[in-house]
Amino acid sequence: MILIDGKITSGDIKDEIAIEVAKLKEQGGRAPHLAAILVGDDGASQTYVNAKVKACEKVGFESTLVRFSAETSEDELLAKIEEMNNDNGLDGFIVQLPLPNHINEHKVTVSINPDKDVDGFHPTNLGKMLLGQETFLPATPYGIMEMLKRYQIETSGKHAVVIGRSHIVGSPMSVLMGQKGIDCTVTLTHSRTKNLPEITKTADIVVVANGIPEFLTGNMVKDGVVVIDVGITRVEDKTKKSGFKLLGDVNFAEVSKKASHITPVPGGVGPMTIAMLMKNTLLSRKRRG
Ligand code: NAD
């Protein structure tokens, strides 16, 4: 079994980005600038945003963190987005999800200028992805594609089963796995899928993103399968300093015995997501000249 190490791979990608940024600066250019908007004080969201800011420092980007209280109105948030859309010193920005219930997530997503939407959630960018055009790919699926590439996983003609159909992971993942050049035969499964174990047992590659800890068990996969675990669930653990541990959507102990390649949690898809956000920001900086 080969462990697909997202920590090492994302470190390599960040090193590559840092070299490009250093070159840009040497030539008298401006460093890429990424901003993040955080609304409220959700613990997991704060951790993710802090990790993104830290990654910016590591690759030599400028970063800005804008914090709003959980009571901030939708109008206030939209006004900030408009300001960022028009800020020429900013190459990209993200609004950390989830948002408080009184704010319409879709309205926020579509208000972001697609040219600065480095999360790749805007319908324009998702449409371009569907057409196979160059765009900002959603960071998590982009990170998974990069891991498959760097670990030289054979995809052509393989059966890929994606579990979960969210707009940010499962659905784009199913599109990318079926694209020309990747050439998987894709089955997209979800909460209404019948006989899921029968389907996963025929999979050469399984991408699990349904947010149910240790959902994929050993008896659901065949020998030699490639398993990508997207899930991150915080589960109380009093033995940890933080008071919780992170669980993936895969029963690692069971599935790793049968898999040819598998991602761990933590240290798999998570760090890749951040590295690809950096890559999208660098792409935006280059596009803007
Ligand atoms: P979500 O939570 O929005 O939706 C879950 C999906 O799973 C739905 O499409 C649903 O149909 C499907 N589902 C639910 N029960 C199912 C079942 N029994 N069988 C099959 N499918 C079922 O999805 P999400 O936002 O993509 O998040 C999924 C997981 O991935 C969560 O744990 C989340 O924290 C994690 N995540 C990780 C990263 C990362 O960077 N590693 C990024 C995004 C999400």
PDB file of N, CA and C in Angstrom, residues 82-170:
ATOM      1  N   GLU A  82     -17.896  43.875  -3.134  1.00  0.00           N
ATOM      2  CA  GLU A  82     -17.842  44.831  -4.246  1.00  0.00           C
ATOM      3  C   GLU A  82     -16.532  45.625  -4.189  1.00  0.00           C
ATOM      4  N   GLU A  83     -16.172  46.033  -2.967  1.00  0.00           N
ATOM      5  CA  GLU A  83     -14.925  46.797  -2.782  1.00  0.00           C
ATOM      6  C   GLU A  83     -13.727  45.932  -3.224  1.00  0.00           C
ATOM      7  N   MET A  84     -13.747  44.663  -2.841  1.00  0.00           N
ATOM      8  CA  MET A  84     -12.628  43.774  -3.206  1.00  0.00           C
ATOM      9  C   MET A  84     -12.612  43.482  -4.705  1.00  0.00           C
ATOM     10  N   ASN A  85     -13.796  43.368  -5.296  1.00  0.00           N
ATOM     11  CA  ASN A  85     -13.874  43.159  -6.754  1.00  0.00           C
ATOM     12  C   ASN A  85     -13.144  44.279  -7.496  1.00  0.00           C
ATOM     13  N   ASN A  86     -13.221  45.499  -6.926  1.00  0.00           N
ATOM     14  CA  ASN A  86     -12.661  46.676  -7.609  1.00  0.00           C
ATOM     15  C   ASN A  86     -11.267  47.055  -7.127  1.00  0.00           C
ATOM     16  N   ASP A  87     -10.707  46.276  -6.220  1.00  0.00           N
ATOM     17  CA  ASP A  87      -9.394  46.598  -5.665  1.00  0.00           C
ATOM     18  C   ASP A  87      -8.310  46.024  -6.580  1.00  0.00           C
ATOM     19  N   ASN A  88      -7.606  46.910  -7.278  1.00  0.00           N
ATOM     20  CA  ASN A  88      -6.613  46.447  -8.258  1.00  0.00           C
ATOM     21  C   ASN A  88      -5.396  45.774  -7.631  1.00  0.00           C
ATOM     22  N   GLY A  89      -5.194  45.996  -6.345  1.00  0.00           N
ATOM     23  CA  GLY A  89      -4.045  45.388  -5.667  1.00  0.00           C
ATOM     24  C   GLY A  89      -4.332  43.981  -5.173  1.00  0.00           C
ATOM     25  N   LEU A  90      -5.524  43.483  -5.472  1.00  0.00           N
ATOM     26  CA  LEU A  90      -5.942  42.168  -4.980  1.00  0.00           C
ATOM     27  C   LEU A  90      -6.117  41.208  -6.166  1.00  0.00           C
ATOM     28  N   ASP A  91      -5.436  40.051  -6.106  1.00  0.00           N
ATOM     29  CA  ASP A  91      -5.543  39.102  -7.221  1.00  0.00           C
ATOM     30  C   ASP A  91      -6.687  38.122  -7.047  1.00  0.00           C
ATOM     31  N   GLY A  92      -7.006  37.833  -5.785  1.00  0.00           N
ATOM     32  CA  GLY A  92      -8.090  36.891  -5.547  1.00  0.00           C
ATOM     33  C   GLY A  92      -8.563  36.990  -4.123  1.00  0.00           C
ATOM     34  N   PHE A  93      -9.796  36.565  -3.889  1.00  0.00           N
ATOM     35  CA  PHE A  93     -10.266  36.496  -2.500  1.00  0.00           C
ATOM     36  C   PHE A  93     -11.300  35.397  -2.350  1.00  0.00           C
ATOM     37  N   ILE A  94     -11.437  34.964  -1.118  1.00  0.00           N
ATOM     38  CA  ILE A  94     -12.397  33.904  -0.816  1.00  0.00           C
ATOM     39  C   ILE A  94     -13.300  34.349   0.331  1.00  0.00           C
ATOM     40  N   VAL A  95     -14.511  33.836   0.327  1.00  0.00           N
ATOM     41  CA  VAL A  95     -15.391  34.029   1.471  1.00  0.00           C
ATOM     42  C   VAL A  95     -15.507  32.647   2.109  1.00  0.00           C
ATOM     43  N   GLN A  96     -14.994  32.504   3.325  1.00  0.00           N
ATOM     44  CA  GLN A  96     -14.974  31.190   3.966  1.00  0.00           C
ATOM     45  C   GLN A  96     -16.403  30.714   4.253  1.00  0.00           C
ATOM     46  N   LEU A  97     -16.703  29.501   3.815  1.00  0.00           N
ATOM     47  CA  LEU A  97     -18.019  28.907   4.069  1.00  0.00           C
ATOM     48  C   LEU A  97     -17.906  27.946   5.255  1.00  0.00           C
ATOM     49  N   PRO A  98     -18.955  27.646   5.985  1.00  0.00           N
ATOM     50  CA  PRO A  98     -20.337  28.120   5.784  1.00  0.00           C
ATOM     51  C   PRO A  98     -20.538  29.532   6.335  1.00  0.00           C
ATOM     52  N   LEU A  99     -21.608  30.184   5.839  1.00  0.00           N
ATOM     53  CA  LEU A  99     -21.974  31.511   6.315  1.00  0.00           C
ATOM     54  C   LEU A  99     -23.143  31.393   7.291  1.00  0.00           C
ATOM     55  N   PRO A 100     -23.337  32.397   8.153  1.00  0.00           N
ATOM     56  CA  PRO A 100     -24.513  32.346   9.045  1.00  0.00           C
ATOM     57  C   PRO A 100     -25.806  32.229   8.228  1.00  0.00           C
ATOM     58  N   ASN A 101     -26.827  31.637   8.820  1.00  0.00           N
ATOM     59  CA  ASN A 101     -28.071  31.325   8.092  1.00  0.00           C
ATOM     60  C   ASN A 101     -28.751  32.519   7.437  1.00  0.00           C
ATOM     61  N   HIS A 102     -28.601  33.727   8.034  1.00  0.00           N
ATOM     62  CA  HIS A 102     -29.317  34.885   7.470  1.00  0.00           C
ATOM     63  C   HIS A 102     -28.632  35.427   6.206  1.00  0.00           C
ATOM     64  N   ILE A 103     -27.493  34.851   5.840  1.00  0.00           N
ATOM     65  CA  ILE A 103     -26.798  35.309   4.619  1.00  0.00           C
ATOM     66  C   ILE A 103     -26.953  34.245   3.527  1.00  0.00           C
ATOM     67  N   ASN A 104     -27.398  34.698   2.361  1.00  0.00           N
ATOM     68  CA  ASN A 104     -27.649  33.794   1.236  1.00  0.00           C
ATOM     69  C   ASN A 104     -26.321  33.455   0.538  1.00  0.00           C
ATOM     70  N   GLU A 105     -25.929  32.196   0.687  1.00  0.00           N
ATOM     71  CA  GLU A 105     -24.621  31.763   0.177  1.00  0.00           C
ATOM     72  C   GLU A 105     -24.515  31.932  -1.345  1.00  0.00           C
ATOM     73  N   HIS A 106     -25.606  31.608  -2.035  1.00  0.00           N
ATOM     74  CA  HIS A 106     -25.587  31.706  -3.496  1.00  0.00           C
ATOM     75  C   HIS A 106     -25.394  33.165  -3.945  1.00  0.00           C
ATOM     76  N   LYS A 107     -26.121  34.065  -3.268  1.00  0.00           N
ATOM     77  CA  LYS A 107     -26.013  35.491  -3.590  1.00  0.00           C
ATOM     78  C   LYS A 107     -24.567  35.976  -3.412  1.00  0.00           C
ATOM     79  N   VAL A 108     -23.935  35.497  -2.361  1.00  0.00           N
ATOM     80  CA  VAL A 108     -22.548  35.876  -2.081  1.00  0.00           C
ATOM     81  C   VAL A 108     -21.628  35.312  -3.174  1.00  0.00           C
ATOM     82  N   THR A 109     -21.805  34.046  -3.494  1.00  0.00           N
ATOM     83  CA  THR A 109     -20.936  33.392  -4.491  1.00  0.00           C
ATOM     84  C   THR A 109     -21.004  34.101  -5.839  1.00  0.00           C
ATOM     85  N   VAL A 110     -22.221  34.449  -6.277  1.00  0.00           N
ATOM     86  CA  VAL A 110     -22.337  35.062  -7.613  1.00  0.00           C
ATOM     87  C   VAL A 110     -21.919  36.527  -7.625  1.00  0.00           C
ATOM     88  N   SER A 111     -21.767  37.130  -6.434  1.00  0.00           N
ATOM     89  CA  SER A 111     -21.375  38.545  -6.403  1.00  0.00           C
ATOM     90  C   SER A 111     -19.857  38.706  -6.535  1.00  0.00           C
ATOM     91  N   ILE A 112     -19.122  37.601  -6.409  1.00  0.00           N
ATOM     92  CA  ILE A 112     -17.657  37.671  -6.529  1.00  0.00           C
ATOM     93  C   ILE A 112     -17.280  37.741  -8.014  1.00  0.00           C
ATOM     94  N   ASN A 113     -16.385  38.665  -8.342  1.00  0.00           N
ATOM     95  CA  ASN A 113     -15.896  38.773  -9.718  1.00  0.00           C
ATOM     96  C   ASN A 113     -15.250  37.437 -10.115  1.00  0.00           C
ATOM     97  N   PRO A 114     -15.756  36.757 -11.174  1.00  0.00           N
ATOM     98  CA  PRO A 114     -15.191  35.451 -11.547  1.00  0.00           C
ATOM     99  C   PRO A 114     -13.680  35.487 -11.753  1.00  0.00           C
ATOM    100  N   ASP A 115     -13.138  36.653 -12.145  1.00  0.00           N
ATOM    101  CA  ASP A 115     -11.687  36.746 -12.361  1.00  0.00           C
ATOM    102  C   ASP A 115     -10.900  36.767 -11.049  1.00  0.00           C
ATOM    103  N   LYS A 116     -11.618  36.938  -9.930  1.00  0.00           N
ATOM    104  CA  LYS A 116     -10.937  36.914  -8.625  1.00  0.00           C
ATOM    105  C   LYS A 116     -11.424  35.756  -7.751  1.00  0.00           C
ATOM    106  N   ASP A 117     -12.263  34.914  -8.347  1.00  0.00           N
ATOM    107  CA  ASP A 117     -12.891  33.806  -7.608  1.00  0.00           C
ATOM    108  C   ASP A 117     -11.943  32.613  -7.537  1.00  0.00           C
ATOM    109  N   VAL A 118     -10.898  32.734  -6.710  1.00  0.00           N
ATOM    110  CA  VAL A 118      -9.866  31.690  -6.664  1.00  0.00           C
ATOM    111  C   VAL A 118     -10.342  30.400  -5.981  1.00  0.00           C
ATOM    112  N   ASP A 119     -11.527  30.437  -5.371  1.00  0.00           N
ATOM    113  CA  ASP A 119     -12.142  29.205  -4.853  1.00  0.00           C
ATOM    114  C   ASP A 119     -12.803  28.415  -5.983  1.00  0.00           C
ATOM    115  N   GLY A 120     -13.064  29.097  -7.110  1.00  0.00           N
ATOM    116  CA  GLY A 120     -13.663  28.435  -8.272  1.00  0.00           C
ATOM    117  C   GLY A 120     -15.112  28.024  -8.085  1.00  0.00           C
ATOM    118  N   PHE A 121     -15.853  28.759  -7.240  1.00  0.00           N
ATOM    119  CA  PHE A 121     -17.259  28.401  -6.961  1.00  0.00           C
ATOM    120  C   PHE A 121     -18.257  29.172  -7.812  1.00  0.00           C
ATOM    121  N   HIS A 122     -17.798  30.234  -8.506  1.00  0.00           N
ATOM    122  CA  HIS A 122     -18.728  31.047  -9.300  1.00  0.00           C
ATOM    123  C   HIS A 122     -19.240  30.238 -10.498  1.00  0.00           C
ATOM    124  N   PRO A 123     -20.544  30.398 -10.835  1.00  0.00           N
ATOM    125  CA  PRO A 123     -21.098  29.630 -11.967  1.00  0.00           C
ATOM    126  C   PRO A 123     -20.292  29.786 -13.256  1.00  0.00           C
ATOM    127  N   THR A 124     -19.714  30.956 -13.483  1.00  0.00           N
ATOM    128  CA  THR A 124     -18.904  31.162 -14.701  1.00  0.00           C
ATOM    129  C   THR A 124     -17.702  30.221 -14.694  1.00  0.00           C
ATOM    130  N   ASN A 125     -17.047  30.114 -13.552  1.00  0.00           N
ATOM    131  CA  ASN A 125     -15.861  29.248 -13.473  1.00  0.00           C
ATOM    132  C   ASN A 125     -16.237  27.767 -13.498  1.00  0.00           C
ATOM    133  N   LEU A 126     -17.375  27.439 -12.863  1.00  0.00           N
ATOM    134  CA  LEU A 126     -17.828  26.036 -12.908  1.00  0.00           C
ATOM    135  C   LEU A 126     -18.218  25.671 -14.343  1.00  0.00           C
ATOM    136  N   GLY A 127     -18.806  26.635 -15.061  1.00  0.00           N
ATOM    137  CA  GLY A 127     -19.180  26.406 -16.463  1.00  0.00           C
ATOM    138  C   GLY A 127     -17.949  26.172 -17.328  1.00  0.00           C
ATOM    139  N   LYS A 128     -16.926  26.988 -17.098  1.00  0.00           N
ATOM    140  CA  LYS A 128     -15.676  26.825 -17.867  1.00  0.00           C
ATOM    141  C   LYS A 128     -15.055  25.451 -17.578  1.00  0.00           C
ATOM    142  N   MET A 129     -15.128  25.031 -16.307  1.00  0.00           N
ATOM    143  CA  MET A 129     -14.594  23.708 -15.951  1.00  0.00           C
ATOM    144  C   MET A 129     -15.322  22.617 -16.736  1.00  0.00           C
ATOM    145  N   LEU A 130     -16.647  22.768 -16.809  1.00  0.00           N
ATOM    146  CA  LEU A 130     -17.468  21.784 -17.529  1.00  0.00           C
ATOM    147  C   LEU A 130     -17.071  21.712 -19.006  1.00  0.00           C
ATOM    148  N   LEU A 131     -16.684  22.873 -19.557  1.00  0.00           N
ATOM    149  CA  LEU A 131     -16.287  22.933 -20.964  1.00  0.00           C
ATOM    150  C   LEU A 131     -14.817  22.577 -21.177  1.00  0.00           C
ATOM    151  N   GLY A 132     -14.111  22.308 -20.079  1.00  0.00           N
ATOM    152  CA  GLY A 132     -12.691  21.944 -20.177  1.00  0.00           C
ATOM    153  C   GLY A 132     -11.801  23.133 -20.489  1.00  0.00           C
ATOM    154  N   GLN A 133     -12.280  24.361 -20.213  1.00  0.00           N
ATOM    155  CA  GLN A 133     -11.476  25.561 -20.475  1.00  0.00           C
ATOM    156  C   GLN A 133     -10.613  25.881 -19.256  1.00  0.00           C
ATOM    157  N   GLU A 134      -9.538  26.671 -19.496  1.00  0.00           N
ATOM    158  CA  GLU A 134      -8.695  27.058 -18.352  1.00  0.00           C
ATOM    159  C   GLU A 134      -9.500  27.946 -17.413  1.00  0.00           C
ATOM    160  N   THR A 135      -9.460  27.632 -16.142  1.00  0.00           N
ATOM    161  CA  THR A 135     -10.232  28.398 -15.162  1.00  0.00           C
ATOM    162  C   THR A 135      -9.665  28.146 -13.766  1.00  0.00           C
ATOM    163  N   PHE A 136     -10.275  28.782 -12.767  1.00  0.00           N
ATOM    164  CA  PHE A 136      -9.925  28.443 -11.390  1.00  0.00           C
ATOM    165  C   PHE A 136     -10.739  27.208 -11.019  1.00  0.00           C
ATOM    166  N   LEU A 137     -10.080  26.065 -10.910  1.00  0.00           N
ATOM    167  CA  LEU A 137     -10.799  24.850 -10.508  1.00  0.00           C
ATOM    168  C   LEU A 137     -11.060  24.921  -9.008  1.00  0.00           C
ATOM    169  N   PRO A 138     -12.208  24.402  -8.541  1.00  0.00           N
ATOM    170  CA  PRO A 138     -12.437  24.363  -7.097  1.00  0.00           C
ATOM    171  C   PRO A 138     -11.258  23.642  -6.428  1.00  0.00           C
ATOM    172  N   ALA A 139     -10.752  24.246  -5.345  1.00  0.00           N
ATOM    173  CA  ALA A 139      -9.448  23.846  -4.810  1.00  0.00           C
ATOM    174  C   ALA A 139      -9.370  22.380  -4.366  1.00  0.00           C
ATOM    175  N   THR A 140     -10.433  21.847  -3.775  1.00  0.00           N
ATOM    176  CA  THR A 140     -10.347  20.465  -3.273  1.00  0.00           C
ATOM    177  C   THR A 140     -10.283  19.458  -4.430  1.00  0.00           C
ATOM    178  N   PRO A 141     -11.225  19.517  -5.396  1.00  0.00           N
ATOM    179  CA  PRO A 141     -11.093  18.600  -6.538  1.00  0.00           C
ATOM    180  C   PRO A 141      -9.780  18.808  -7.312  1.00  0.00           C
ATOM    181  N   TYR A 142      -9.355  20.063  -7.436  1.00  0.00           N
ATOM    182  CA  TYR A 142      -8.087  20.366  -8.125  1.00  0.00           C
ATOM    183  C   TYR A 142      -6.937  19.665  -7.399  1.00  0.00           C
ATOM    184  N   GLY A 143      -6.946  19.735  -6.074  1.00  0.00           N
ATOM    185  CA  GLY A 143      -5.904  19.093  -5.269  1.00  0.00           C
ATOM    186  C   GLY A 143      -5.900  17.582  -5.445  1.00  0.00           C
ATOM    187  N   ILE A 144      -7.080  17.003  -5.542  1.00  0.00           N
ATOM    188  CA  ILE A 144      -7.175  15.542  -5.727  1.00  0.00           C
ATOM    189  C   ILE A 144      -6.610  15.155  -7.096  1.00  0.00           C
ATOM    190  N   MET A 145      -6.965  15.941  -8.128  1.00  0.00           N
ATOM    191  CA  MET A 145      -6.459  15.645  -9.473  1.00  0.00           C
ATOM    192  C   MET A 145      -4.928  15.718  -9.480  1.00  0.00           C
ATOM    193  N   GLU A 146      -4.391  16.693  -8.765  1.00  0.00           N
ATOM    194  CA  GLU A 146      -2.936  16.885  -8.704  1.00  0.00           C
ATOM    195  C   GLU A 146      -2.269  15.704  -7.975  1.00  0.00           C
ATOM    196  N   MET A 147      -2.910  15.205  -6.921  1.00  0.00           N
ATOM    197  CA  MET A 147      -2.342  14.051  -6.207  1.00  0.00           C
ATOM    198  C   MET A 147      -2.316  12.825  -7.123  1.00  0.00           C
ATOM    199  N   LEU A 148      -3.421  12.617  -7.850  1.00  0.00           N
ATOM    200  CA  LEU A 148      -3.491  11.457  -8.751  1.00  0.00           C
ATOM    201  C   LEU A 148      -2.378  11.552  -9.798  1.00  0.00           C
ATOM    202  N   LYS A 149      -2.163  12.785 -10.300  1.00  0.00           N
ATOM    203  CA  LYS A 149      -1.141  12.999 -11.329  1.00  0.00           C
ATOM    204  C   LYS A 149       0.250  12.733 -10.758  1.00  0.00           C
ATOM    205  N   ARG A 150       0.538  13.342  -9.614  1.00  0.00           N
ATOM    206  CA  ARG A 150       1.895  13.243  -9.055  1.00  0.00           C
ATOM    207  C   ARG A 150       2.220  11.839  -8.549  1.00  0.00           C
ATOM    208  N   TYR A 151       1.207  11.068  -8.199  1.00  0.00           N
ATOM    209  CA  TYR A 151       1.452   9.673  -7.790  1.00  0.00           C
ATOM    210  C   TYR A 151       1.268   8.716  -8.971  1.00  0.00           C
ATOM    211  N   GLN A 152       1.157   9.313 -10.166  1.00  0.00           N
ATOM    212  CA  GLN A 152       1.065   8.553 -11.426  1.00  0.00           C
ATOM    213  C   GLN A 152       0.032   7.437 -11.353  1.00  0.00           C
ATOM    214  N   ILE A 153      -1.154   7.799 -10.874  1.00  0.00           N
ATOM    215  CA  ILE A 153      -2.257   6.835 -10.809  1.00  0.00           C
ATOM    216  C   ILE A 153      -2.864   6.727 -12.211  1.00  0.00           C
ATOM    217  N   GLU A 154      -2.961   5.524 -12.697  1.00  0.00           N
ATOM    218  CA  GLU A 154      -3.558   5.299 -14.023  1.00  0.00           C
ATOM    219  C   GLU A 154      -5.067   5.591 -13.933  1.00  0.00           C
ATOM    220  N   THR A 155      -5.555   6.455 -14.801  1.00  0.00           N
ATOM    221  CA  THR A 155      -6.986   6.788 -14.754  1.00  0.00           C
ATOM    222  C   THR A 155      -7.742   6.355 -16.009  1.00  0.00           C
ATOM    223  N   SER A 156      -7.034   6.257 -17.131  1.00  0.00           N
ATOM    224  CA  SER A 156      -7.705   6.002 -18.403  1.00  0.00           C
ATOM    225  C   SER A 156      -8.484   4.683 -18.388  1.00  0.00           C
ATOM    226  N   GLY A 157      -9.777   4.795 -18.655  1.00  0.00           N
ATOM    227  CA  GLY A 157     -10.632   3.604 -18.729  1.00  0.00           C
ATOM    228  C   GLY A 157     -10.990   3.013 -17.376  1.00  0.00           C
ATOM    229  N   LYS A 158     -10.525   3.637 -16.302  1.00  0.00           N
ATOM    230  CA  LYS A 158     -10.803   3.102 -14.958  1.00  0.00           C
ATOM    231  C   LYS A 158     -12.199   3.531 -14.484  1.00  0.00           C
ATOM    232  N   HIS A 159     -12.756   2.750 -13.588  1.00  0.00           N
ATOM    233  CA  HIS A 159     -14.065   3.098 -13.030  1.00  0.00           C
ATOM    234  C   HIS A 159     -13.854   3.910 -11.753  1.00  0.00           C
ATOM    235  N   ALA A 160     -14.264   5.185 -11.789  1.00  0.00           N
ATOM    236  CA  ALA A 160     -14.150   6.040 -10.608  1.00  0.00           C
ATOM    237  C   ALA A 160     -15.519   6.211  -9.975  1.00  0.00           C
ATOM    238  N   VAL A 161     -15.616   5.940  -8.688  1.00  0.00           N
ATOM    239  CA  VAL A 161     -16.875   6.144  -7.970  1.00  0.00           C
ATOM    240  C   VAL A 161     -16.684   7.303  -7.000  1.00  0.00           C
ATOM    241  N   VAL A 162     -17.538   8.322  -7.145  1.00  0.00           N
ATOM    242  CA  VAL A 162     -17.493   9.478  -6.258  1.00  0.00           C
ATOM    243  C   VAL A 162     -18.673   9.374  -5.301  1.00  0.00           C
ATOM    244  N   ILE A 163     -18.404   9.498  -4.008  1.00  0.00           N
ATOM    245  CA  ILE A 163     -19.487   9.415  -3.010  1.00  0.00           C
ATOM    246  C   ILE A 163     -19.730  10.817  -2.459  1.00  0.00           C
ATOM    247  N   GLY A 164     -20.912  11.348  -2.750  1.00  0.00           N
ATOM    248  CA  GLY A 164     -21.248  12.726  -2.353  1.00  0.00           C
ATOM    249  C   GLY A 164     -21.322  13.604  -3.591  1.00  0.00           C
ATOM    250  N   ARG A 165     -22.317  14.509  -3.621  1.00  0.00           N
ATOM    251  CA  ARG A 165     -22.511  15.333  -4.824  1.00  0.00           C
ATOM    252  C   ARG A 165     -22.556  16.824  -4.498  1.00  0.00           C
ATOM    253  N   SER A 166     -21.780  17.253  -3.484  1.00  0.00           N
ATOM    254  CA  SER A 166     -21.790  18.683  -3.149  1.00  0.00           C
ATOM    255  C   SER A 166     -21.228  19.489  -4.316  1.00  0.00           C
ATOM    256  N   HIS A 167     -21.579  20.796  -4.319  1.00  0.00           N
ATOM    257  CA  HIS A 167     -21.119  21.670  -5.405  1.00  0.00           C
ATOM    258  C   HIS A 167     -19.624  21.939  -5.320  1.00  0.00           C
ATOM    259  N   ILE A 168     -19.067  21.777  -4.093  1.00  0.00           N
ATOM    260  CA  ILE A 168     -17.643  22.132  -3.950  1.00  0.00           C
ATOM    261  C   ILE A 168     -16.709  20.932  -4.070  1.00  0.00           C
ATOM    262  N   VAL A 169     -17.243  19.727  -3.873  1.00  0.00           N
ATOM    263  CA  VAL A 169     -16.363  18.550  -3.977  1.00  0.00           C
ATOM    264  C   VAL A 169     -16.910  17.495  -4.957  1.00  0.00           C
ATOM    265  N   GLY A 170     -17.973  16.794  -4.560  1.00  0.00           N
ATOM    266  CA  GLY A 170     -18.411  15.614  -5.310  1.00  0.00           C
ATOM    267  C   GLY A 170     -18.755  15.895  -6.766  1.00  0.00           C
TER     268      GLY A 170
END
